[in-house]
Short mmCIF file of C-alpha atoms in Angstrom, two decimals:
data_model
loop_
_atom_site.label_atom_id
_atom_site.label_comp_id
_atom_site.label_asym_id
_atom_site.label_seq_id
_atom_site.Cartn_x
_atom_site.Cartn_y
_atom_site.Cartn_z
CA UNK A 1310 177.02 134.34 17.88
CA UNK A 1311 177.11 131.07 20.24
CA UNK A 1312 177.39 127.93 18.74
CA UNK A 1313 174.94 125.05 19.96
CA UNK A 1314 177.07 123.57 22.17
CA UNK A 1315 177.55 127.08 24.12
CA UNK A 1316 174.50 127.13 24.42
CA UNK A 1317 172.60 123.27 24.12
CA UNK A 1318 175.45 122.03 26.63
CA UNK A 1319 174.74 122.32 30.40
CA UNK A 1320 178.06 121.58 32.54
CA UNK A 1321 178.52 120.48 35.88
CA UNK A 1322 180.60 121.69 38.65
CA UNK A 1323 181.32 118.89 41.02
CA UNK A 1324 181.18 119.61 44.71
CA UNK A 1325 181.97 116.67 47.52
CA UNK A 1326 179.50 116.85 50.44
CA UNK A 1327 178.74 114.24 53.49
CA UNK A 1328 175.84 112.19 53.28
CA UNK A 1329 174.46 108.89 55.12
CA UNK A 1330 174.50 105.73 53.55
CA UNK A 1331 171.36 104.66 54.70
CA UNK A 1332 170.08 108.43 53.61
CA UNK A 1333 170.94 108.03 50.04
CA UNK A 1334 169.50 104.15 48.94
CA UNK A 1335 166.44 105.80 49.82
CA UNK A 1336 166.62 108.34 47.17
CA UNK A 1337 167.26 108.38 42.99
CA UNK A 1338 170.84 110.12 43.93
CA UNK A 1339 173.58 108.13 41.56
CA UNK A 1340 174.96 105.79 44.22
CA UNK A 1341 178.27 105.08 42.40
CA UNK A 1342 179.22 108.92 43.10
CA UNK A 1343 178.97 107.14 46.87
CA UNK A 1344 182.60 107.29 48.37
CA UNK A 1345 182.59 104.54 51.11
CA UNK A 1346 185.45 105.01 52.59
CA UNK A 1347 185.05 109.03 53.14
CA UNK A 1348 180.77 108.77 53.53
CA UNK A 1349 180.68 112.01 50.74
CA UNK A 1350 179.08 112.04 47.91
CA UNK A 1351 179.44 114.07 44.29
CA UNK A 1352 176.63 116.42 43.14
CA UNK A 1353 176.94 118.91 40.66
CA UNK A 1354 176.41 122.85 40.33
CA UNK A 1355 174.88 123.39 36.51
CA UNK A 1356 176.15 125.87 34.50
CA UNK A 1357 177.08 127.14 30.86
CA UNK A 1358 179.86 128.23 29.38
CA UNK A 1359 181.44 129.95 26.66
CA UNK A 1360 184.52 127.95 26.20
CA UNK A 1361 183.31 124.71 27.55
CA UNK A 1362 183.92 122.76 30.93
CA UNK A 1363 186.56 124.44 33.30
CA UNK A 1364 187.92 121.10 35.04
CA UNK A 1365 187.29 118.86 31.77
CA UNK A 1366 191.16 118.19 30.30
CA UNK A 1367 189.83 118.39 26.68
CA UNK A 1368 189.34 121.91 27.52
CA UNK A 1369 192.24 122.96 28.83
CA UNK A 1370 194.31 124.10 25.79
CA UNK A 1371 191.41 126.44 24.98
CA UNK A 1372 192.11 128.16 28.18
CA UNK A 1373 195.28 129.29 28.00
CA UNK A 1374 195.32 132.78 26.63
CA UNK A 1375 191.84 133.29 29.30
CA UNK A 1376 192.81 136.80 31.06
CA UNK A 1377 189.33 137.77 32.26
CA UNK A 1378 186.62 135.39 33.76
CA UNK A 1379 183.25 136.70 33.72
CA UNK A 1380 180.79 134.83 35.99
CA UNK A 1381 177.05 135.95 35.24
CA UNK A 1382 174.40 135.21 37.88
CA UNK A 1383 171.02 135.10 36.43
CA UNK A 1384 167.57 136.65 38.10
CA UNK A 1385 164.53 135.09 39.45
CA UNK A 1386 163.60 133.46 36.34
CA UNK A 1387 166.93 131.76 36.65
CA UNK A 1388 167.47 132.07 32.18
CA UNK A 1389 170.84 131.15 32.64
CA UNK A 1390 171.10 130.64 28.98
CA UNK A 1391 169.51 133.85 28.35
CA UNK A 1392 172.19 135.59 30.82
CA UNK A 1393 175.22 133.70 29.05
CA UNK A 1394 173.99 135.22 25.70
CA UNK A 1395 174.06 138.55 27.08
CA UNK A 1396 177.25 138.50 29.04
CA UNK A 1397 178.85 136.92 25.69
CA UNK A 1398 178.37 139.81 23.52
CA UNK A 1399 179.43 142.40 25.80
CA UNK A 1400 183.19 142.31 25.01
CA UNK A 1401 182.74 142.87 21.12
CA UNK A 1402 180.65 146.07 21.79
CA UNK A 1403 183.12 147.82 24.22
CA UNK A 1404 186.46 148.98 24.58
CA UNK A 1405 188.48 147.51 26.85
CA UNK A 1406 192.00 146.07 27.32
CA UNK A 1407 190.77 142.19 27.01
CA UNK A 1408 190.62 140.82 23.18
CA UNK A 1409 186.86 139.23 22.82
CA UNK A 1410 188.57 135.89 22.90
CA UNK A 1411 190.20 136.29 25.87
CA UNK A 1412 187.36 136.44 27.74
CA UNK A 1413 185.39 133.06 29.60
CA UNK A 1414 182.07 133.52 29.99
CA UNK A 1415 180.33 131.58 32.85
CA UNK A 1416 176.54 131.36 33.79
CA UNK A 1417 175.54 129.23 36.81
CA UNK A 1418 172.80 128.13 36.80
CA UNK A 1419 170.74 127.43 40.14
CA UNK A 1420 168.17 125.24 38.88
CA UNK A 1421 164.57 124.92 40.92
CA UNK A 1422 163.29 121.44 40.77
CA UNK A 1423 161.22 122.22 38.09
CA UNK A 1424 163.52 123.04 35.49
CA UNK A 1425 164.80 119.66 34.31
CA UNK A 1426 161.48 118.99 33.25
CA UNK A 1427 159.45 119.30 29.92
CA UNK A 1428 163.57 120.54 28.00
CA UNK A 1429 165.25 118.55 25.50
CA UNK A 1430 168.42 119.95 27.71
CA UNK A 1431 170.74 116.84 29.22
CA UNK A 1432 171.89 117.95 33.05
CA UNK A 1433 175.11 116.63 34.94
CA UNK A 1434 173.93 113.37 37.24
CA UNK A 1435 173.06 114.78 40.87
CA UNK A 1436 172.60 118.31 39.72
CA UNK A 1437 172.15 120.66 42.45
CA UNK A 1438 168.17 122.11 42.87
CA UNK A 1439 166.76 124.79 45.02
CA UNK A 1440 163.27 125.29 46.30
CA UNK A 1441 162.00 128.13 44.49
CA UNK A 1442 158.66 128.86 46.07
CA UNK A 1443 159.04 128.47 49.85
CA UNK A 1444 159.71 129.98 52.71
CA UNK A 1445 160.83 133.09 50.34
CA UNK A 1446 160.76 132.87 46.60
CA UNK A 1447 163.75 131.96 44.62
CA UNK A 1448 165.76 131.14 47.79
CA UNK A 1449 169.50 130.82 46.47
CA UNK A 1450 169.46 134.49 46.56
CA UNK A 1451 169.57 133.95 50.04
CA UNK A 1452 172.12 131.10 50.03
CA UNK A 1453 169.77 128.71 51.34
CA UNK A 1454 170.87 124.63 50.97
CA UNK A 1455 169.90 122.87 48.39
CA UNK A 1456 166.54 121.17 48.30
CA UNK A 1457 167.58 117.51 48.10
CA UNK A 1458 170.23 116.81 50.41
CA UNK A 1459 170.18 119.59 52.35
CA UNK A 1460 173.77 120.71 52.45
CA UNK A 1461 175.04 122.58 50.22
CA UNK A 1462 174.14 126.50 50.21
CA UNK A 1463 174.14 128.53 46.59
CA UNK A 1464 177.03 130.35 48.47
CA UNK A 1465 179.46 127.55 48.67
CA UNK A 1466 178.72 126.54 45.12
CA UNK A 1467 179.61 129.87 44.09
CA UNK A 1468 182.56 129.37 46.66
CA UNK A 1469 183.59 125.97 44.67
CA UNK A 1470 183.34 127.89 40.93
CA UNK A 1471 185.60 130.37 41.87
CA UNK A 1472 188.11 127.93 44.00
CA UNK A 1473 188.00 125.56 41.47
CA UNK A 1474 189.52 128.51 38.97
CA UNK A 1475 191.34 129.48 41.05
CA UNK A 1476 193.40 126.08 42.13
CA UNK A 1477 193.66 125.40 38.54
CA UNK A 1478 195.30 128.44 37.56
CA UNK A 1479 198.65 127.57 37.04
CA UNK A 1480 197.76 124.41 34.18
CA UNK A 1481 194.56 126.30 32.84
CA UNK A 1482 194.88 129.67 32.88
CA UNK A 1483 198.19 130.71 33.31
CA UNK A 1484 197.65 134.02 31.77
CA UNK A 1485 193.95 135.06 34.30
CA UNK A 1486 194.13 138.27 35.65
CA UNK A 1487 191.07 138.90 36.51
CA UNK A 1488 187.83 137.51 37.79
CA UNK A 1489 184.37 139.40 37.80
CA UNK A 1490 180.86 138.04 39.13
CA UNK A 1491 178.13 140.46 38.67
CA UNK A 1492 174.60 140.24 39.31
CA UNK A 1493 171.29 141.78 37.65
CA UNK A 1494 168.08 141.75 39.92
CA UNK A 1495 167.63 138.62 42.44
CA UNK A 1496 171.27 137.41 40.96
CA UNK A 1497 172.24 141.16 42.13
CA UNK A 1498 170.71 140.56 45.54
CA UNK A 1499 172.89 136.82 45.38
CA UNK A 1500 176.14 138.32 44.31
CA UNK A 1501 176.60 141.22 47.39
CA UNK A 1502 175.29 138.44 50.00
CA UNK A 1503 177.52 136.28 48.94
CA UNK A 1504 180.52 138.68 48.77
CA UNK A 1505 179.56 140.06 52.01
CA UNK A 1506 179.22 136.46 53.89
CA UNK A 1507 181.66 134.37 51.97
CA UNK A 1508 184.82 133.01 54.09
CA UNK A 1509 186.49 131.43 51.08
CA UNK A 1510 190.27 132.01 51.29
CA UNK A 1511 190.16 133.61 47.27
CA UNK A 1512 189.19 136.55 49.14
CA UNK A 1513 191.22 136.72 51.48
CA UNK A 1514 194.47 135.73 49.64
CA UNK A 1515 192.87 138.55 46.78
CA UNK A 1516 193.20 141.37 50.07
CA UNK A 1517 197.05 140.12 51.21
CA UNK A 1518 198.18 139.93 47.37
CA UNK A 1519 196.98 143.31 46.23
CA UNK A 1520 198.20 145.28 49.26
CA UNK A 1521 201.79 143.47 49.04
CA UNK A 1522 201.37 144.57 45.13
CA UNK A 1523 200.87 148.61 46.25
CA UNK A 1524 203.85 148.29 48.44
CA UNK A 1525 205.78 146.99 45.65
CA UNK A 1526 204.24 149.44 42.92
CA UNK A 1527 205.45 152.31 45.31
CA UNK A 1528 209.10 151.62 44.68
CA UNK A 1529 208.87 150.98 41.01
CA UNK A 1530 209.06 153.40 38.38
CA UNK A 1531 205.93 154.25 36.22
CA UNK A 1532 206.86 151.82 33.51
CA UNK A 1533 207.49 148.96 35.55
CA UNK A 1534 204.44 149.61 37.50
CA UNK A 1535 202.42 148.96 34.34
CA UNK A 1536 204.58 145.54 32.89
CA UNK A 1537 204.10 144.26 36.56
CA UNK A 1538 200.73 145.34 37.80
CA UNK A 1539 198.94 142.17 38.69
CA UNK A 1540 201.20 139.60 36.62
CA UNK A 1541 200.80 136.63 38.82
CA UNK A 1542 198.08 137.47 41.25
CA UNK A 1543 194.51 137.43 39.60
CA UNK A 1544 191.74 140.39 40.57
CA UNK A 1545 188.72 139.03 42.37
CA UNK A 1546 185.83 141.84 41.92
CA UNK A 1547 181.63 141.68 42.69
CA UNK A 1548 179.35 143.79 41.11
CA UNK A 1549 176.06 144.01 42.13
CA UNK A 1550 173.39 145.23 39.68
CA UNK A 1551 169.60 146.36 40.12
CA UNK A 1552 168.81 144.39 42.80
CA UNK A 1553 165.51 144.91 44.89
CA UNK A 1554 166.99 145.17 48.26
CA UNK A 1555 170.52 145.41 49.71
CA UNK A 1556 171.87 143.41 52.62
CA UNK A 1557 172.81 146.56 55.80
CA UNK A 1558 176.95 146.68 56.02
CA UNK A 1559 176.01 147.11 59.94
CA UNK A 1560 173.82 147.49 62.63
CA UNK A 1561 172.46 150.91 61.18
CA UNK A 1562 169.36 151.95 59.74
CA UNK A 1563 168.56 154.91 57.25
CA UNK A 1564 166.03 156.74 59.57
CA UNK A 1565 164.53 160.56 59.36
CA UNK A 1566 167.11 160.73 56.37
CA UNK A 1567 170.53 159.70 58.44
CA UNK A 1568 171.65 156.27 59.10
CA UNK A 1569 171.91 155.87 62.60
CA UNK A 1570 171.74 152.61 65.15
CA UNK A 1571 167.77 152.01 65.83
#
């Protein structure tokens, strides 16, 4: 069961971007997030959690026996809260090798402008908003930039959650070795575009680590292989659920029952 502040608390990511000065007077933007010196500015991805902030230091002691990270990307109706709920429970009805309380739950949520509206919910200042209606529906799937300033993409924020764990490791979760994002429906459609197009290095340092790991597994015996396996690097894994289309790998297309290049 979630407690109300799992699920009456919405968090806030924060994410540095470049913006004009004579851009953002013009606007209701919090101008004290307004860095002079570096023209950026602070706005902030929403999301929920099951443990509370991941970059707030009250939080951090709660973090430290975290071994899995489980980042939940909601649909087109974007019920992040609903999604959290979900996700939560998951862990006490299967068998796995995490303990329940092991596990962090996270639930982005990429709010529409609409959504802060008509809730007795409190949002982070500058939260992030995308337009939900036009020129596609429910266009973070997409990784389109968000609707007020115009530069940050659903991709990078999902880029900056996963960084952000990810630089923090060592003083919040020292014991993470894994992290999973899956997807139902549009989020489905949002988690394989965004694994397929990200260039974030947690990817890339994911690829290097695990294949040094295999070489290293090779000349250990079986019982060191499992007290080793994956004790300081941390698993980075998409799964994409139900979605309504896929994005094509390459340039072929399934015709007259083959793929083939058009």
């Amino acid at each position: 069961t979630l407690t109300k502040e799992q699920l009456g608390v919405v968090h806030g990511l924060s994410i540095q971007h470049p913006v004009r000065w004579s851009n953002l007077r013009s606007t209701t933007h919090n101008l004290k997030d307004f860095d002079q010196e570096t023209s950026t500015t602070t706005s902030n991805l929403a999301y929920f959690s099951t443990m509370g902030s991941i970059t707030s230091t009250s939080t951090i002691s709660s973090h430290q026996s975290t071994r899995l990270i489980l980042i939940v990307i909601h649909g087109s109706a974007r019920n992040a809260d609903d999604y959290l709920c979900s996700a939560s429970v998951l862990p006490h009805l299967s068998q796995h090798e995490y303990d329940p309380n092991s596990i962090l739950v996270l639930s982005p949520w990429f709010l529409a402008p609409t959504d802060t509206t008509n809730t007795t919910l409190s949002f982070p200042n500058n939260a992030l908003k995308w337009n939900d209606v036009g020129p596609i529906a429910h266009t973070f799937r997409y990784g389109a930039n968000d609707s007020f300033f115009n530069k940050i993409s659903s991709y990078r924020a999902m880029d900056e959650m996963v960084e952000t764990i990810m630089r923090n490791k060592d003083e919040r979760f020292p014991l993470l070795e894994r992290i999973v994002v899956v997807g139902h429906s549009a989020g489905g459609q949002f988690v394989q575009r965004w694994a397929l197009t990200s260039s974030s290095n947690v990817w890339g340092d994911d690829l290097e680590t695990h294949l040094q790991q295999q070489q290293q597994q090779r000349e250990l015996d079986g019982l060191r292989q499992n007290e080793n396996r994956h004790k300081n690097a941390v698993q980075l894994r998409a799964i994409v659920a139900n979605p309504r289309s896929f994005a094509y790998l390459d340039a072929r297309r399934f015709l007259n029952g083959t793929y083939q290049l058009p």
